[in-house]
Amino acid sequence: MNRLLSSIAALALMAGLGLAQGAGVPDNLEKLSNFQQTGVTEFTFIEQGGDYAAGIKATLEKITMPDGFKIELYAVVPDARHMAVGPQGIVTFVGTRKDKVWAVTDRNKDRIADEVKDFAPSLTFSIPNGPCFSKDGFLYIAEQNRVLLFPAAEFFYESPDVAAFNLVEKGKLIPVEEESFNHTARVCKIGPDGKIYISLGQPFNVAPAEKLDLYNEVGIGGIIRMNVDGSAREVYTYGVRNSVGHDFHPETGELWWTDNQVDGMGDDIPPGEINRQTEAGQHFGAPWYGGGSVRTAEYEGEEVPVEVVMPASETVAHAADLGMSFYTGNMFPEKYRNAIFSAQHGSWNRTTPVGARVMVTFIDDEGTATTEPFAEGWIDENGEYLGRPVDVVNLRDGSILVSDDLAGALYRISYE
Amino acid sequence: MLAGSVAHAELVGDAEAGRKLAGQCRTCHGADGYAQIPVAPHIGGEPVAYLAAQLTAFREGTRQHEMMSVVAKSLTDMQIADLAAWYGGVTAISDLPDGISADAAPSACITCHGADGLSLMQDAPNLAGENVIYIETQLKAFRTGKRRHAAMTDIAKSLTEAEMRAAAEWYAATQLTLTR
């Protein structure tokens, strides 16, 4: 309760952030920033049982994992993308690449969600893919071109009207004319420095030279960070193609992140990447490199004008490594402590599909990272996807949740 | 209408050949053209000429998309016709949400896209059941010139952000069913 009270007390400080929307834009943000009611009272609830859930459960029987691990359907969540687990363990917020954010509640603590409903139904979202929480219960949601912040979201989400403020107002995350739909699944996390880190994918297969100055200035094709009052925005990471997952090492505090690499160079190159960043401003090679040390055709033969950090771990080409979290729980065997669990969404135009699985990356004492499959079986014998994992997060009991935007589900993986 | 589609007008595609080629489309657009990911539109039941024109535009670079520009680059005119025949051979049905009258449909759109989001002309796509962000993205692409069309460019420029969103929400709320 203390945490809740302190979060609400902090609202007074946040009030100054509630910047008004542009005139004529039908958005309730202004009202919500002033704690007014919007008149929207209807939630959309998602049916959790029935034939649809049964179909997903049948798929999960095909999933293979190391001995002792169990995977279960945790919730039916349409278009489920990146997840943020509330610090009080009450609710998990789930983003989508459409226009909804889902709030998933396990009220009776049987480790299966009881209720899935839309979050803040009076707000108009655009690609609200990336929710993330601060330790003191502020929920942030990174959208296509805005970042909202919701103080005490675990408390307020029970009402259709939640307190909501701009962290980055609409149209200020990137220039409006640079907006796209593809490569616009943003993710965010709060770093050990208390700043918010937000990935900004660039919309091309290979970014053209004439865009690079603008992109470097804004942080498109990069990861930006800023203070949680929106100040001191800077580009933290350069040379990214489209990163859709990052997390901070629990001990070193270093930022690790996945990247999706160039298409159209054949089935087996370039490799996917899991990267380790050791300081601000490092450059990871795009668009001169298409993935790993493979040079892009568009920039072939050109001298690379920057010092490039190569990936910590290379993954199979086109598997689409997306969301990731370091494992911080106590339920799994000791070797998984501080390992990375990450999701491969699966390839979209490789001759034989690869990916659609959960990977684990072990990091040894020298910092060498080794990635191997952990949970797989979402590609059937005809090469058809039965599910496409997107993100992995820790639950407070030491189990992990995996989201799947094809099946529209969250899975819980536990160990006995 | 785009020049490419005129050139193809005489090519009659083979749906069975298109079915085999569609293996490379299904991860995003589904085997019958019901989209599997939000960035991809439903293409089952689209007018054949529209499908052929868009694939040609992606191939020739007059329409650009990070994924489609890669896959369309190597398609022949015949393959485009075959794919258009396969996906165009699907029957699209659209239902308005319960209790909603077609009279409330966005007036700027209905002449070509219908109140229920089913195309009324060869040059226009179905909009039924597309998600809000997909439709909004296309409208903005027409407005900024990233995508061009004789009618859509002007219509998109005449709409406010709120009107674009409202039109997108109208068609996103319709229920698309595809049958073959």
Coordinates of C-alpha atoms in Angstrom, one line a residue:
Chain A
M1 CA 0.0 0.0 0.0
N2 CA 2.9 2.3 0.7
R3 CA 4.0 1.9 -2.8
L4 CA 0.6 2.7 -4.1
L5 CA 0.4 5.8 -2.0
S6 CA 3.8 7.0 -3.0
S7 CA 2.8 6.5 -6.7
I8 CA -0.3 8.5 -6.3
A9 CA 1.6 11.2 -4.4
A10 CA 4.0 11.3 -7.3
L11 CA 1.0 12.2 -9.5
A12 CA 1.2 15.8 -8.3
L13 CA 4.7 16.0 -9.7
M14 CA 3.6 14.5 -13.0
A15 CA 0.7 16.8 -13.6
G16 CA 3.0 19.3 -15.4
L17 CA 3.7 16.6 -18.0
G18 CA 0.2 16.3 -19.3
L19 CA 0.7 18.3 -22.4
A20 CA -2.5 19.0 -24.4
Q21 CA -3.1 17.3 -27.7
G22 CA -3.3 19.3 -30.9
A23 CA -6.6 21.0 -31.5
G24 CA -9.1 18.9 -33.4
V25 CA -7.6 15.5 -32.5
P26 CA -10.2 13.4 -30.8
D27 CA -8.2 12.1 -27.9
N28 CA -9.1 11.9 -24.3
L29 CA -5.6 12.3 -23.0
E30 CA -6.2 15.8 -21.9
K31 CA -9.2 14.8 -19.7
L32 CA -7.3 11.9 -18.3
S33 CA -4.3 14.1 -17.5
N34 CA -6.7 16.2 -15.4
F35 CA -8.4 13.2 -13.7
Q36 CA -11.7 13.9 -15.5
Q37 CA -14.0 11.2 -16.6
T38 CA -14.4 10.6 -20.4
G39 CA -17.7 8.9 -20.5
V40 CA -16.2 5.7 -21.9
T41 CA -17.4 2.9 -19.7
E42 CA -17.2 -0.3 -21.8
F43 CA -14.3 -2.7 -21.5
T44 CA -13.8 -5.4 -24.1
F45 CA -13.4 -8.8 -22.4
I46 CA -11.7 -11.7 -24.1
E47 CA -13.2 -15.2 -23.7
Q48 CA -10.7 -17.4 -22.0
G49 CA -12.1 -20.9 -22.4
G50 CA -13.9 -22.7 -25.2
D51 CA -12.7 -24.2 -28.4
Y52 CA -10.2 -21.5 -29.1
A53 CA -8.3 -22.1 -25.9
A54 CA -8.6 -25.8 -26.5
G55 CA -6.9 -25.5 -29.9
I56 CA -4.0 -23.6 -28.3
K57 CA -3.6 -26.2 -25.6
A58 CA -3.4 -28.9 -28.3
T59 CA -0.5 -27.1 -29.9
L60 CA 1.3 -26.8 -26.6
E61 CA 1.4 -30.6 -26.3
K62 CA 3.7 -30.5 -29.3
I63 CA 6.2 -28.2 -27.6
T64 CA 9.5 -29.7 -26.5
M65 CA 11.7 -28.3 -23.7
P66 CA 14.5 -29.6 -21.5
D67 CA 13.4 -32.1 -18.8
G68 CA 11.4 -30.8 -15.9
F69 CA 9.9 -27.8 -17.7
K70 CA 6.2 -27.4 -18.3
I71 CA 4.3 -25.0 -20.7
E72 CA 0.7 -24.1 -20.2
L73 CA -1.8 -21.6 -21.7
Y74 CA -1.8 -18.6 -19.4
A75 CA -4.2 -16.3 -21.2
V76 CA -5.9 -15.8 -24.6
V77 CA -4.7 -12.3 -25.7
P78 CA -5.4 -11.2 -29.3
D79 CA -2.3 -10.0 -31.2
A80 CA -0.1 -10.4 -28.0
R81 CA 3.2 -8.7 -28.4
H82 CA 5.5 -7.3 -25.7
M83 CA 4.7 -7.6 -22.0
A84 CA 5.3 -5.7 -18.8
V85 CA 4.6 -7.4 -15.5
G86 CA 3.4 -5.1 -12.8
P87 CA 5.8 -4.8 -9.8
Q88 CA 3.0 -5.8 -7.5
G89 CA 2.4 -8.9 -9.5
I90 CA -1.3 -8.2 -10.1
V91 CA -1.5 -7.5 -13.7
T92 CA 0.5 -8.0 -16.9
F93 CA 0.1 -5.4 -19.7
V94 CA 0.4 -6.7 -23.2
G95 CA 1.0 -4.5 -26.3
T96 CA -0.2 -5.1 -29.8
R97 CA 0.8 -3.9 -33.3
K98 CA -2.8 -2.7 -33.8
D99 CA -4.7 -0.3 -31.5
K100 CA -5.2 -2.1 -28.2
V101 CA -3.3 -2.8 -25.0
W102 CA -4.5 -5.7 -23.0
A103 CA -4.5 -6.0 -19.2
V104 CA -4.1 -9.6 -18.0
T105 CA -5.0 -10.4 -14.4
D106 CA -4.4 -13.5 -12.4
R107 CA -6.7 -12.7 -9.4
N108 CA -6.7 -16.1 -7.7
K109 CA -3.0 -16.7 -8.1
D110 CA -3.4 -20.1 -9.6
R111 CA -0.9 -19.0 -12.3
I112 CA -3.5 -18.9 -15.0
A113 CA -5.1 -15.6 -15.9
D114 CA -8.7 -15.1 -14.9
E115 CA -9.4 -11.9 -16.8
V116 CA -8.2 -10.2 -20.1
K117 CA -9.6 -6.8 -20.9
D118 CA -8.5 -3.8 -22.8
F119 CA -6.5 -1.2 -21.0
A120 CA -7.6 2.5 -21.0
P121 CA -10.4 2.0 -23.6
S122 CA -11.1 5.7 -23.8
L123 CA -7.6 6.4 -25.3
T124 CA -6.8 6.0 -29.0
F125 CA -3.6 4.0 -29.4
S126 CA -1.5 3.5 -32.6
I127 CA 0.8 0.5 -32.5
P128 CA 1.1 0.3 -28.7
N129 CA 3.6 -2.5 -29.0
G130 CA 5.9 -1.7 -26.1
P131 CA 4.8 -1.5 -22.4
C132 CA 7.4 -1.3 -19.6
F133 CA 7.2 -0.7 -15.9
S134 CA 9.4 1.3 -13.5
K135 CA 10.0 -0.3 -10.2
D136 CA 7.7 2.2 -8.5
G137 CA 4.7 1.2 -10.6
F138 CA 4.7 3.7 -13.4
L139 CA 3.6 2.1 -16.7
Y140 CA 5.1 3.4 -19.9
I141 CA 3.7 2.5 -23.3
A142 CA 5.8 3.1 -26.4
E143 CA 3.7 3.6 -29.5
Q144 CA 4.4 4.4 -33.1
N145 CA 5.0 8.1 -32.4
R146 CA 4.2 8.8 -28.7
V147 CA 5.1 7.5 -25.3
L148 CA 2.5 7.6 -22.6
L149 CA 2.9 7.2 -18.9
F150 CA 0.4 5.8 -16.4
P151 CA 1.2 6.4 -12.8
A152 CA 0.0 3.6 -10.5
A153 CA -1.3 1.6 -13.5
E154 CA -1.8 -1.5 -11.4
F155 CA -4.3 0.4 -9.3
F156 CA -6.0 2.6 -11.9
Y157 CA -6.4 -0.1 -14.7
E158 CA -9.6 -1.4 -13.1
S159 CA -11.4 1.7 -14.3
P160 CA -11.9 2.6 -18.0
D161 CA -10.5 6.1 -17.1
V162 CA -6.8 5.9 -16.0
A163 CA -4.5 8.7 -15.2
A164 CA -2.4 9.2 -18.3
F165 CA 0.3 11.7 -19.3
N166 CA 2.6 12.3 -22.2
L167 CA 6.2 11.3 -21.7
V168 CA 6.8 12.0 -25.4
E169 CA 3.8 13.7 -27.0
K170 CA 2.3 12.5 -30.3
G171 CA 4.5 13.4 -33.3
K172 CA 7.7 14.0 -31.2
L173 CA 9.2 10.5 -30.9
I174 CA 10.1 10.7 -34.6
P175 CA 9.3 13.2 -37.4
V176 CA 5.7 12.5 -38.5
E177 CA 6.9 12.1 -42.2
E178 CA 9.1 9.2 -41.1
E179 CA 6.2 7.2 -39.6
S180 CA 5.8 3.7 -40.9
F181 CA 3.9 0.6 -39.9
N182 CA 6.6 -2.0 -40.5
H183 CA 9.6 -2.0 -38.1
T184 CA 7.6 0.2 -35.7
A185 CA 7.1 -2.3 -32.9
R186 CA 8.8 -0.3 -30.2
V187 CA 10.0 -1.7 -27.0
C188 CA 11.0 0.0 -23.8
K189 CA 12.7 -0.8 -20.5
I190 CA 13.8 1.3 -17.5
G191 CA 17.6 1.0 -17.1
P192 CA 19.6 0.7 -13.9
D193 CA 20.3 4.4 -14.3
G194 CA 16.6 5.1 -14.0
K195 CA 16.3 6.3 -17.6
I196 CA 13.9 4.9 -20.1
Y197 CA 15.4 3.1 -23.2
I198 CA 13.3 3.0 -26.3
S199 CA 14.1 1.1 -29.6
L200 CA 13.4 2.9 -32.9
G201 CA 13.5 0.6 -35.9
Q202 CA 14.2 2.1 -39.3
P203 CA 11.6 1.3 -41.9
F204 CA 13.7 0.0 -44.8
N205 CA 15.3 -3.3 -45.6
V206 CA 18.5 -1.5 -45.9
A207 CA 18.5 2.2 -45.0
P208 CA 19.4 4.5 -47.9
A209 CA 22.4 6.8 -47.5
E210 CA 20.3 10.0 -47.8
K211 CA 18.4 9.1 -44.6
L212 CA 21.4 8.4 -42.4
D213 CA 22.1 11.9 -41.1
L214 CA 18.4 12.4 -40.0
Y215 CA 18.2 8.9 -38.5
N216 CA 21.4 9.4 -36.5
E217 CA 20.1 12.6 -35.2
V218 CA 16.7 11.2 -34.1
G219 CA 17.9 7.7 -33.2
I220 CA 15.9 5.9 -35.9
G221 CA 17.7 2.7 -36.5
G222 CA 18.9 2.9 -32.9
I223 CA 17.9 2.9 -29.3
I224 CA 17.3 6.2 -27.5
R225 CA 17.2 7.0 -23.8
M226 CA 15.8 9.8 -21.7
N227 CA 15.0 10.7 -18.2
V228 CA 11.5 9.6 -17.0
D229 CA 10.4 13.2 -17.1
G230 CA 11.1 13.3 -20.8
S231 CA 14.3 15.4 -20.5
A232 CA 17.8 14.7 -21.7
R233 CA 16.8 12.6 -24.7
E234 CA 19.9 11.2 -26.5
V235 CA 20.8 8.4 -28.9
Y236 CA 22.3 5.6 -26.9
T237 CA 22.8 3.0 -29.7
Y238 CA 23.6 3.5 -33.4
G239 CA 23.7 1.2 -36.4
V240 CA 20.6 -0.9 -35.6
R241 CA 18.3 -2.3 -38.3
N242 CA 15.2 -3.1 -36.3
S243 CA 15.7 -4.1 -32.6
V244 CA 12.5 -5.4 -31.0
G245 CA 13.9 -6.6 -27.7
H246 CA 16.3 -5.5 -25.0
D247 CA 17.1 -5.9 -21.4
F248 CA 19.8 -5.0 -18.9
H249 CA 22.2 -7.6 -17.4
P250 CA 21.2 -8.0 -13.8
E251 CA 24.8 -7.8 -12.5
T252 CA 26.7 -5.6 -15.0
G253 CA 23.8 -3.4 -15.9
E254 CA 24.9 -3.5 -19.6
L255 CA 22.2 -3.3 -22.3
W256 CA 21.8 -6.4 -24.4
W257 CA 19.4 -6.4 -27.4
T258 CA 18.3 -8.4 -30.3
D259 CA 18.3 -7.2 -33.9
N260 CA 16.5 -8.3 -37.1
Q261 CA 18.8 -8.5 -40.1
V262 CA 18.6 -7.9 -43.8
D263 CA 16.3 -9.8 -46.1
G264 CA 16.8 -10.7 -49.7
M265 CA 20.4 -12.0 -49.5
G266 CA 19.5 -15.7 -49.5
D267 CA 18.2 -18.3 -47.0
D268 CA 21.4 -18.6 -44.9
I269 CA 22.8 -15.1 -44.6
P270 CA 23.0 -12.7 -42.8
P271 CA 22.9 -14.1 -39.2
G272 CA 20.5 -12.7 -36.6
E273 CA 22.1 -10.9 -33.7
I274 CA 22.1 -10.7 -29.9
N275 CA 24.2 -7.7 -29.1
R276 CA 26.0 -6.5 -26.0
Q277 CA 26.5 -2.8 -25.5
T278 CA 29.2 -1.7 -23.0
E279 CA 29.0 2.1 -23.4
A280 CA 26.8 4.9 -24.8
G281 CA 27.0 5.8 -28.4
Q282 CA 28.4 2.5 -29.8
H283 CA 27.7 1.6 -33.4
F284 CA 26.6 -1.9 -34.4
G285 CA 27.1 -1.7 -38.2
A286 CA 23.8 -1.1 -40.0
P287 CA 23.4 -0.3 -42.9
W288 CA 27.0 -1.2 -43.9
Y289 CA 26.6 -4.6 -42.4
G290 CA 23.4 -6.7 -42.9
G291 CA 24.0 -8.9 -39.9
G292 CA 27.2 -10.2 -38.3
S293 CA 30.1 -9.5 -40.6
V294 CA 28.0 -9.8 -43.8
R295 CA 28.2 -6.6 -45.9
T296 CA 25.0 -5.4 -47.5
A297 CA 24.9 -5.3 -51.3
E298 CA 23.8 -1.6 -51.2
Y299 CA 27.0 -0.5 -49.4
E300 CA 29.3 -3.2 -50.7
G301 CA 32.9 -2.0 -51.1
E302 CA 32.3 1.2 -49.3
E303 CA 34.6 2.0 -46.5
V304 CA 32.7 1.7 -43.2
P305 CA 33.0 5.2 -41.6
V306 CA 32.4 4.1 -38.0
E307 CA 33.9 1.7 -35.6
V308 CA 31.5 -1.3 -35.4
V309 CA 30.7 -3.6 -32.5
M310 CA 30.1 -7.1 -33.7
P311 CA 27.3 -9.2 -32.1
A312 CA 27.8 -11.1 -28.9
S313 CA 25.9 -14.0 -30.4
E314 CA 24.9 -14.8 -34.0
T315 CA 21.6 -16.6 -34.5
V316 CA 20.3 -18.5 -37.5
A317 CA 19.5 -16.2 -40.5
H318 CA 15.9 -14.8 -40.7
A319 CA 14.6 -16.4 -37.5
A320 CA 13.6 -12.9 -36.3
D321 CA 14.9 -12.6 -32.8
L322 CA 12.5 -10.3 -30.9
G323 CA 11.8 -9.9 -27.2
M324 CA 14.2 -10.9 -24.5
S325 CA 14.7 -10.9 -20.7
F326 CA 17.4 -11.9 -18.4
Y327 CA 16.2 -14.7 -16.1
T328 CA 16.1 -13.3 -12.6
G329 CA 13.9 -15.9 -10.8
N330 CA 14.8 -18.7 -8.5
M331 CA 12.5 -21.5 -9.9
F332 CA 14.7 -22.7 -12.7
P333 CA 17.9 -24.7 -12.3
E334 CA 21.0 -22.6 -11.3
K335 CA 22.5 -22.6 -14.8
Y336 CA 19.6 -20.3 -16.0
R337 CA 20.3 -17.6 -13.6
N338 CA 21.2 -14.4 -15.6
A339 CA 20.8 -16.3 -18.9
I340 CA 18.8 -14.5 -21.6
F341 CA 15.5 -16.0 -22.7
S342 CA 14.5 -14.6 -26.1
A343 CA 11.8 -15.3 -28.7
Q344 CA 12.3 -16.1 -32.3
H345 CA 9.2 -15.0 -34.2
G346 CA 10.1 -17.2 -37.2
S347 CA 11.1 -16.3 -40.8
W348 CA 8.7 -14.8 -43.2
N349 CA 10.2 -15.7 -46.6
R350 CA 12.9 -18.3 -46.1
T351 CA 12.4 -21.4 -48.3
T352 CA 12.1 -23.6 -45.2
P353 CA 10.8 -21.7 -42.2
V354 CA 13.1 -21.3 -39.1
G355 CA 12.5 -19.9 -35.7
A356 CA 9.1 -19.8 -33.9
R357 CA 10.8 -20.9 -30.7
V358 CA 12.1 -19.7 -27.4
M359 CA 15.9 -19.5 -27.2
V360 CA 18.2 -19.3 -24.2
T361 CA 21.6 -17.6 -24.2
F362 CA 24.2 -18.5 -21.6
I363 CA 26.9 -16.0 -20.9
D364 CA 30.1 -17.4 -19.4
D365 CA 32.6 -15.8 -17.0
E366 CA 34.6 -14.4 -20.0
G367 CA 31.4 -12.8 -21.3
T368 CA 31.1 -15.3 -24.2
A369 CA 27.5 -15.8 -25.2
T370 CA 26.1 -19.1 -26.5
T371 CA 22.6 -19.3 -27.8
E372 CA 20.6 -22.6 -28.1
P373 CA 16.9 -23.6 -28.5
F374 CA 14.9 -23.9 -25.3
A375 CA 11.3 -24.4 -26.3
E376 CA 10.3 -25.4 -29.9
G377 CA 7.6 -27.1 -31.9
W378 CA 5.5 -24.2 -33.3
I379 CA 6.3 -25.1 -36.9
D380 CA 4.4 -28.1 -38.1
E381 CA 5.4 -30.9 -40.6
N382 CA 4.0 -28.8 -43.5
G383 CA 6.2 -25.8 -42.6
E384 CA 3.1 -23.9 -41.3
Y385 CA 3.3 -21.8 -38.1
L386 CA 1.1 -23.0 -35.2
G387 CA 2.3 -20.0 -33.1
R388 CA 4.9 -17.3 -33.3
P389 CA 6.6 -16.3 -30.0
V390 CA 7.3 -12.6 -29.6
D391 CA 8.5 -11.8 -26.0
V392 CA 9.6 -13.4 -22.8
V393 CA 9.3 -11.9 -19.3
N394 CA 9.8 -13.0 -15.7
L395 CA 6.9 -13.6 -13.4
R396 CA 7.5 -13.0 -9.7
D397 CA 7.3 -16.7 -8.8
G398 CA 10.3 -17.5 -11.1
S399 CA 8.3 -18.9 -14.0
I400 CA 8.4 -17.1 -17.4
L401 CA 5.7 -15.8 -19.7
V402 CA 6.0 -16.1 -23.5
S403 CA 3.7 -14.1 -25.8
D404 CA 2.5 -15.3 -29.2
D405 CA 0.9 -12.8 -31.7
L406 CA -0.2 -15.5 -34.2
A407 CA -2.1 -17.7 -31.7
G408 CA -3.0 -14.6 -29.7
A409 CA -1.9 -16.1 -26.4
L410 CA 0.5 -15.9 -23.4
Y411 CA 2.1 -19.1 -22.2
R412 CA 3.6 -19.8 -18.8
I413 CA 6.7 -22.0 -18.5
S414 CA 7.5 -23.4 -15.1
Y415 CA 9.9 -25.9 -13.7
E416 CA 9.3 -28.7 -11.1
Chain B
M1 CA -4.6 3.3 -63.2
L2 CA -1.0 2.3 -63.1
A3 CA 0.7 1.6 -66.4
G4 CA 1.8 -1.9 -65.2
S5 CA -1.7 -3.1 -64.7
V6 CA -2.7 -2.1 -68.2
A7 CA 0.2 -4.1 -69.7
H8 CA -1.0 -7.1 -67.8
A9 CA -4.6 -6.8 -68.7
E10 CA -4.3 -9.4 -71.4
L11 CA -2.5 -12.0 -69.3
V12 CA -4.9 -14.5 -67.8
G13 CA -3.4 -16.1 -64.7
D14 CA -3.5 -19.7 -63.7
A15 CA -4.9 -20.0 -60.2
E16 CA -3.3 -23.5 -59.7
A17 CA 0.1 -22.1 -60.6
G18 CA -0.6 -19.2 -58.3
R19 CA -1.5 -21.5 -55.4
K20 CA 2.0 -23.1 -55.6
L21 CA 3.7 -19.7 -55.7
A22 CA 1.6 -18.5 -52.8
G23 CA 3.7 -20.7 -50.5
Q24 CA 6.0 -17.6 -50.2
C25 CA 3.0 -15.4 -49.3
R26 CA 1.2 -17.4 -46.7
T27 CA 3.3 -16.6 -43.6
C28 CA 2.1 -13.0 -43.8
H29 CA -1.1 -13.1 -46.0
G30 CA -2.4 -16.6 -45.2
A31 CA -2.9 -19.4 -47.7
D32 CA -6.3 -18.0 -48.6
G33 CA -5.4 -14.4 -48.2
Y34 CA -6.5 -13.8 -44.7
A35 CA -3.7 -11.8 -43.1
Q36 CA -1.6 -13.4 -40.4
I37 CA 0.3 -10.3 -39.3
P38 CA -1.0 -6.8 -38.8
V39 CA 1.3 -5.1 -41.3
A40 CA -0.1 -7.3 -44.1
P41 CA -3.5 -6.7 -45.7
H42 CA -6.1 -9.4 -46.4
I43 CA -5.7 -10.1 -50.1
G44 CA -8.1 -13.0 -50.6
G45 CA -11.0 -11.9 -52.8
E46 CA -9.4 -8.7 -54.0
P47 CA -10.1 -7.6 -57.6
V48 CA -7.6 -9.5 -59.8
A49 CA -6.5 -6.3 -61.5
Y50 CA -5.8 -4.6 -58.2
L51 CA -3.6 -7.5 -57.0
A52 CA -1.7 -7.5 -60.3
A53 CA -1.2 -3.7 -60.2
Q54 CA 0.1 -3.7 -56.7
L55 CA 2.6 -6.6 -57.3
T56 CA 3.8 -4.8 -60.4
A57 CA 4.1 -1.6 -58.5
F58 CA 6.2 -3.2 -55.8
R59 CA 8.4 -4.9 -58.4
E60 CA 9.0 -1.7 -60.3
G61 CA 9.5 0.4 -57.2
T62 CA 6.5 2.8 -57.7
R63 CA 5.1 1.4 -54.5
Q64 CA 7.6 0.5 -51.8
H65 CA 7.5 -1.7 -48.7
E66 CA 10.4 -3.1 -46.8
M67 CA 9.1 -6.7 -47.3
M68 CA 7.1 -6.6 -50.5
S69 CA 9.8 -4.8 -52.4
V70 CA 12.1 -7.8 -51.6
V71 CA 9.7 -10.5 -52.7
A72 CA 8.1 -8.8 -55.7
K73 CA 11.5 -8.0 -57.3
S74 CA 11.9 -11.3 -59.0
L75 CA 8.3 -12.0 -60.1
T76 CA 7.6 -12.3 -63.8
D77 CA 4.4 -10.9 -65.4
M78 CA 3.1 -14.4 -65.6
Q79 CA 3.8 -15.2 -62.0
I80 CA 2.0 -11.9 -61.0
A81 CA -1.0 -12.9 -63.1
D82 CA -1.0 -16.4 -61.5
L83 CA -0.8 -15.0 -58.0
A84 CA -3.6 -12.5 -58.7
A85 CA -5.7 -15.3 -60.1
W86 CA -5.2 -17.5 -57.0
Y87 CA -5.9 -14.8 -54.4
G88 CA -8.5 -13.1 -56.5
G89 CA -10.4 -16.4 -56.8
V90 CA -11.4 -16.3 -53.2
T91 CA -14.8 -15.0 -52.3
A92 CA -14.9 -12.2 -49.8
I93 CA -18.0 -11.6 -47.6
S94 CA -18.3 -8.7 -45.2
D95 CA -20.7 -8.1 -42.3
L96 CA -21.3 -4.9 -40.5
P97 CA -21.2 -5.0 -36.7
D98 CA -24.6 -5.7 -35.1
G99 CA -26.9 -2.7 -34.9
I100 CA -24.7 -0.6 -37.2
S101 CA -26.4 0.9 -40.3
A102 CA -24.6 1.3 -43.6
D103 CA -25.8 4.9 -43.6
A104 CA -23.1 5.8 -41.1
A105 CA -20.3 4.6 -43.4
P106 CA -17.6 7.3 -44.3
S107 CA -19.0 9.1 -47.3
A108 CA -15.6 9.8 -48.9
C109 CA -14.9 6.0 -49.2
I110 CA -18.1 4.2 -50.1
T111 CA -18.3 4.9 -53.8
C112 CA -15.3 2.7 -54.5
H113 CA -14.8 0.6 -51.3
G114 CA -18.5 0.1 -50.4
A115 CA -20.1 0.7 -47.0
D116 CA -19.1 -2.9 -46.0
G117 CA -15.5 -2.5 -47.3
L118 CA -16.0 -4.7 -50.4
S119 CA -14.5 -3.1 -53.5
L120 CA -16.9 -1.8 -56.2
M121 CA -14.3 -1.4 -58.9
Q122 CA -11.3 -3.3 -60.2
D123 CA -8.9 -0.5 -59.2
A124 CA -9.8 -0.4 -55.5
P125 CA -9.0 -2.9 -52.8
N126 CA -11.4 -4.4 -50.2
L127 CA -11.0 -2.7 -46.9
A128 CA -13.2 -5.1 -44.9
G129 CA -11.6 -6.3 -41.7
E130 CA -8.3 -4.6 -42.3
N131 CA -6.9 -3.3 -39.0
V132 CA -7.1 0.4 -38.1
I133 CA -3.3 1.0 -38.4
Y134 CA -3.1 -0.7 -41.9
I135 CA -5.8 1.6 -43.3
E136 CA -4.5 4.7 -41.6
T137 CA -0.9 3.9 -42.8
Q138 CA -2.1 3.7 -46.4
L139 CA -4.1 6.9 -46.2
K140 CA -1.1 8.7 -44.8
A141 CA 1.1 7.2 -47.5
F142 CA -1.3 8.7 -50.1
R143 CA -1.3 12.0 -48.4
T144 CA 2.5 12.2 -48.2
G145 CA 3.1 10.9 -51.7
K146 CA 4.8 7.7 -50.7
R147 CA 1.9 5.9 -52.4
R148 CA 0.2 7.4 -55.4
H149 CA -3.2 7.0 -57.0
A150 CA -5.3 9.3 -59.2
A151 CA -8.2 9.4 -56.8
M152 CA -6.7 8.4 -53.4
T153 CA -4.0 11.1 -53.4
D154 CA -6.6 13.9 -53.4
I155 CA -9.0 12.2 -51.1
A156 CA -6.3 11.5 -48.5
K157 CA -5.1 15.1 -48.6
S158 CA -8.7 16.2 -48.0
L159 CA -9.1 14.2 -44.8
T160 CA -8.1 15.3 -41.3
E161 CA -6.3 12.9 -39.0
A162 CA -9.5 12.4 -37.1
E163 CA -11.4 11.6 -40.3
M164 CA -8.7 9.1 -41.4
R165 CA -8.9 7.4 -38.0
A166 CA -12.7 7.3 -38.1
A167 CA -12.7 5.8 -41.7
A168 CA -10.1 3.2 -40.6
E169 CA -12.1 2.3 -37.5
W170 CA -15.3 1.9 -39.6
Y171 CA -13.8 -0.7 -42.0
A172 CA -11.8 -2.4 -39.2
A173 CA -15.0 -3.1 -37.4
T174 CA -16.5 -5.0 -40.3
Q175 CA -16.1 -8.8 -40.2
L176 CA -14.4 -10.3 -43.2
T177 CA -15.0 -13.9 -44.2
L178 CA -13.1 -15.6 -47.0
T179 CA -14.3 -18.7 -48.7
R180 CA -13.1 -20.6 -51.8

